[in-house]
Amino acid sequence: MAVAEVMNDSAHKARFDNLNSRVKDVWNDIFNTSKMVSAIRDGVVDPRLYALYMIETYHYTSHNARNQALVGVQAKGIHPNYMKFCFHHAYEETGHENLALADVKSLGLDIEPSSLPKPLPATEVLIAYLYWVASNGNPLQRLGYSFWAESSYEYINPLVDKIRSSLNLDDSQLSFFIAHSEIDSKHAEEVARIMVRHARTDEDWRDIEQVMVTSLKLTGHVLDDVFETYEAVVSGTCADYPFLDRLAS
Amino acid sequence: MAVAEVMNDSAHKARFDNLNSRVKDVWNDIFNTSKMVSAIRDGVVDPRLYALYMIETYHYTSHNARNQALVGVQAKGIHPNYMKFCFHHAYEETGHENLALADVKSLGLDIEPSSLPKPLPATEVLIAYLYWVASNGNPLQRLGYSFWAESSYEYINPLVDKIRSSLNLDDSQLSFFIAHSEIDSKHAEEVARIMVRHARTDEDWRDIEQVMVTSLKLTGHVLDDVFETYEAVVSGTCADYPFLDRLAS
Amino acid sequence: MAVAEVMNDSAHKARFDNLNSRVKDVWNDIFNTSKMVSAIRDGVVDPRLYALYMIETYHYTSHNARNQALVGVQAKGIHPNYMKFCFHHAYEETGHENLALADVKSLGLDIEPSSLPKPLPATEVLIAYLYWVASNGNPLQRLGYSFWAESSYEYINPLVDKIRSSLNLDDSQLSFFIAHSEIDSKHAEEVARIMVRHARTDEDWRDIEQVMVTSLKLTGHVLDDVFETYEAVVSGTCADYPFLDRLAS
Amino acid sequence: MAVAEVMNDSAHKARFDNLNSRVKDVWNDIFNTSKMVSAIRDGVVDPRLYALYMIETYHYTSHNARNQALVGVQAKGIHPNYMKFCFHHAYEETGHENLALADVKSLGLDIEPSSLPKPLPATEVLIAYLYWVASNGNPLQRLGYSFWAESSYEYINPLVDKIRSSLNLDDSQLSFFIAHSEIDSKHAEEVARIMVRHARTDEDWRDIEQVMVTSLKLTGHVLDDVFETYEAVVSGTCADYPFLDRLAS
């Protein structure tokens, strides 16, 4: 795998080993405590749970290209190559939220962006944080988000497979995850290369690590918020998603 | 109390009762789960724990006037009276972070803003969220933060009293809390009046409530992050606060 | 006059003399070249010309409180007293655009903000420039705009008097200019005091001077754009202001 | 030429004819009134004049990729294809200011970005305006700037040729203009295609036209400011560019 080569060949191998180890720790925390992960692993997946998760995915993904480009817009005195990375990466991420929405609709839901409720609080917090780190502090720090996000599929794929089989989905209904898996290794490699090239100080690597850990934890909170909302939908105490009723068994 | 009068006299009594009840629930959650609250309640307060808390208070307070004013800067088409409230409130909050810093220094620490480490991750998340809600979505929603913050002293004062007696502090060393208590009832009343006057729809009240709950929960996470950092400082695994050593007993 | 005292008593007398002299030069340039100024001075004022001018005044004034507050929101490391000035000044300027609009309506026009065309290009440029200087570069530089704006009445009053008599307006129809004249001397004095207190280097004074000169010149361009639009309205080649027809003699 | 084909084949031929005609008019105004254009056309070019012009080109070009990307970051609800255009265009424009700087240095000047004075006031106004139109109003309007900028070489090339021969420059010393000429036809065509695809209403086309005309006029003001500064440098009343002395004949 190309990304592994970049990490291992580089003088920064210890840096990458540390980042990878911390990512693994946070994922393990999430997997060990998340009721949503347990629910997916342990039984039949309720399509409403999956739909709720993909709706939040739609929401935060619709900001990813924007907050990625914002790094290049705002940061003073960054190297043109890093600036080009920001804009090109933004270009490649643009519109991916529509894949997430199409996948939700493929479950048989007749929804449009305008019919969706606002993001859940945890999703708003994640979005807010990504804009903040994109426009304040170390311009390199948002790479910490890309670092785990671009290589999250080794953690997420088993869950996606469980969802796929449980809900009988075909590839065209998993366009978001499949599209991302495809550009995954390419992007992960680019992110690693950019870090090798532009992260020079201990502080650079610490700032990247802090955003990496924090943004992954906040993503874990999104899962929690999704599951709590799912339970409220099922129990009838949350009426914000009437369109999910047709998925109830 | 004036603020109670505004809440009870108004046609919005049920709205305020709901908000106050939800604030109480979140505070109870924080009080029941926070190791930091337990540590303060149950024993002798370590001045390093208090200092760490006040340093984070310094950090997020230094953004409060700014993100308050930002509501007036960014929001399109808001009523001039609400805009005036935003700017006047920002004016009154300006510089309060320096009270927090002076209180830390009064413990015998020779520190300046430039000698402080960056905010802890949970504090960055709180700051990021407040800028986000100030510049996106319902312009009224940041009132949810003011709503609980301006009336937090009934929840916090017992803890402050414990710290005061445990650390033998006099009033001049608690300038942040005392200054805030003084402007507390005045601001809380203004916030309630502005809500009575400008929040008109169910959505307005829901958006205010969501920001109220979320920002209070994020403040709870700051307490958790402070306590975790405190434990790391005590155990010697965190070297970011060398200036605290002189407070170690 | 209080403002003169601040300027003359201070160690910065030569600085203020220079600023005042440059303001005078730019005003003289405007007065010597502006067709609009000539039209007002030399004859009967067409109410449509006055209305067009006040509509642009409405447009840029609606941004003044916002870009004033933005200085306090954006600037890093500014002194709390200057930050308080920014927010308090913004508070006092809030809603003044509505005076301008009321004055236009008092001519017999039944208009609302939503019925106004967009700002003219020169007005957009002025607005754009003020946001830019409020959020980039020397945080003190926007004082250059306040410096001439708060003391512009000695230059503008003769024109206002001409308009008043020509159009037979009473004080209630000149609320924008009268309100501003009243807070004029107070604000001008505050602006001078803030400059005495916070402008320390040659560069500070030069940055203030540059924004002063540039923003006044851009205001001169607004007058030119207003007059050109007026000529187009009269000749029938501009159809963007149909509501002015009832003012045609 | 591909761009001409797009313009002529499209249902919007009349729209493009109008834009091209207005661009021509503004360029003619600039050519007829600009002392700088006359100075270049009529005689031997002073390398200091050319250097001053290229320094301002450096300044505003350093913002072009940023304000281009900002359209995609800020605009709500724009079509993903237009958003992709914004980010890709920003990607391609990144770093071009360094070509301008290299060309200045090739004259024999030992300068770095940090040794340059701030942009001239007219350049600041242009920069300010481009950020403003990128983040406010019709998201399509910044295309008006690209429209004339990407096809400006038919107007500018005769001047560049005069400079080239007068200063005996070879191609490597004209990297900014040559690089831009090369991507010119490609970008101009893309801009025209995007307009055909996304500009739908009269208002869209009017907003694009207004930004086109205003940004070109503001660029004309930059030329005026450059020439005025050149005269001040020559006469010794401007001391901000000491490094130009070695170019004095």
mmCIF file of C-alpha atoms in Angstrom, chain B residues 9 26-27 32-34 37 53 60 68-69 76 90 102-103 150 153 166 172 199 218 220 226 245:
data_model
loop_
_atom_site.group_PDB
_atom_site.id
_atom_site.type_symbol
_atom_site.label_atom_id
_atom_site.label_comp_id
_atom_site.label_asym_id
_atom_site.label_seq_id
_atom_site.Cartn_x
_atom_site.Cartn_y
_atom_site.Cartn_z
ATOM 1 C CA ASP B 9 -44.964 37.693 34.123
ATOM 2 C CA VAL B 26 -27.822 19.123 32.442
ATOM 3 C CA TRP B 27 -26.215 20.640 35.535
ATOM 4 C CA ASN B 32 -23.340 13.561 39.111
ATOM 5 C CA THR B 33 -20.629 12.470 36.707
ATOM 6 C CA SER B 34 -17.875 15.063 36.979
ATOM 7 C CA VAL B 37 -16.938 18.429 40.964
ATOM 8 C CA TYR B 53 -9.720 25.368 35.656
ATOM 9 C CA TYR B 60 -12.844 30.644 26.587
ATOM 10 C CA GLN B 68 -21.253 37.778 21.206
ATOM 11 C CA ALA B 69 -20.499 40.775 18.966
ATOM 12 C CA LYS B 76 -28.795 39.646 8.256
ATOM 13 C CA ALA B 90 -20.024 42.354 24.100
ATOM 14 C CA ALA B 102 -5.387 37.837 37.738
ATOM 15 C CA ASP B 103 -7.079 35.334 40.030
ATOM 16 C CA GLU B 150 -25.673 34.402 33.229
ATOM 17 C CA TYR B 153 -23.991 31.120 39.861
ATOM 18 C CA SER B 166 -10.110 25.441 51.096
ATOM 19 C CA SER B 172 -9.790 40.197 45.654
ATOM 20 C CA ALA B 199 -38.170 34.959 20.089
ATOM 21 C CA LEU B 218 -19.564 21.203 26.211
ATOM 22 C CA GLY B 220 -19.080 19.995 31.286
ATOM 23 C CA VAL B 226 -9.356 19.934 33.165
ATOM 24 C CA ASP B 245 4.999 23.074 40.282
#
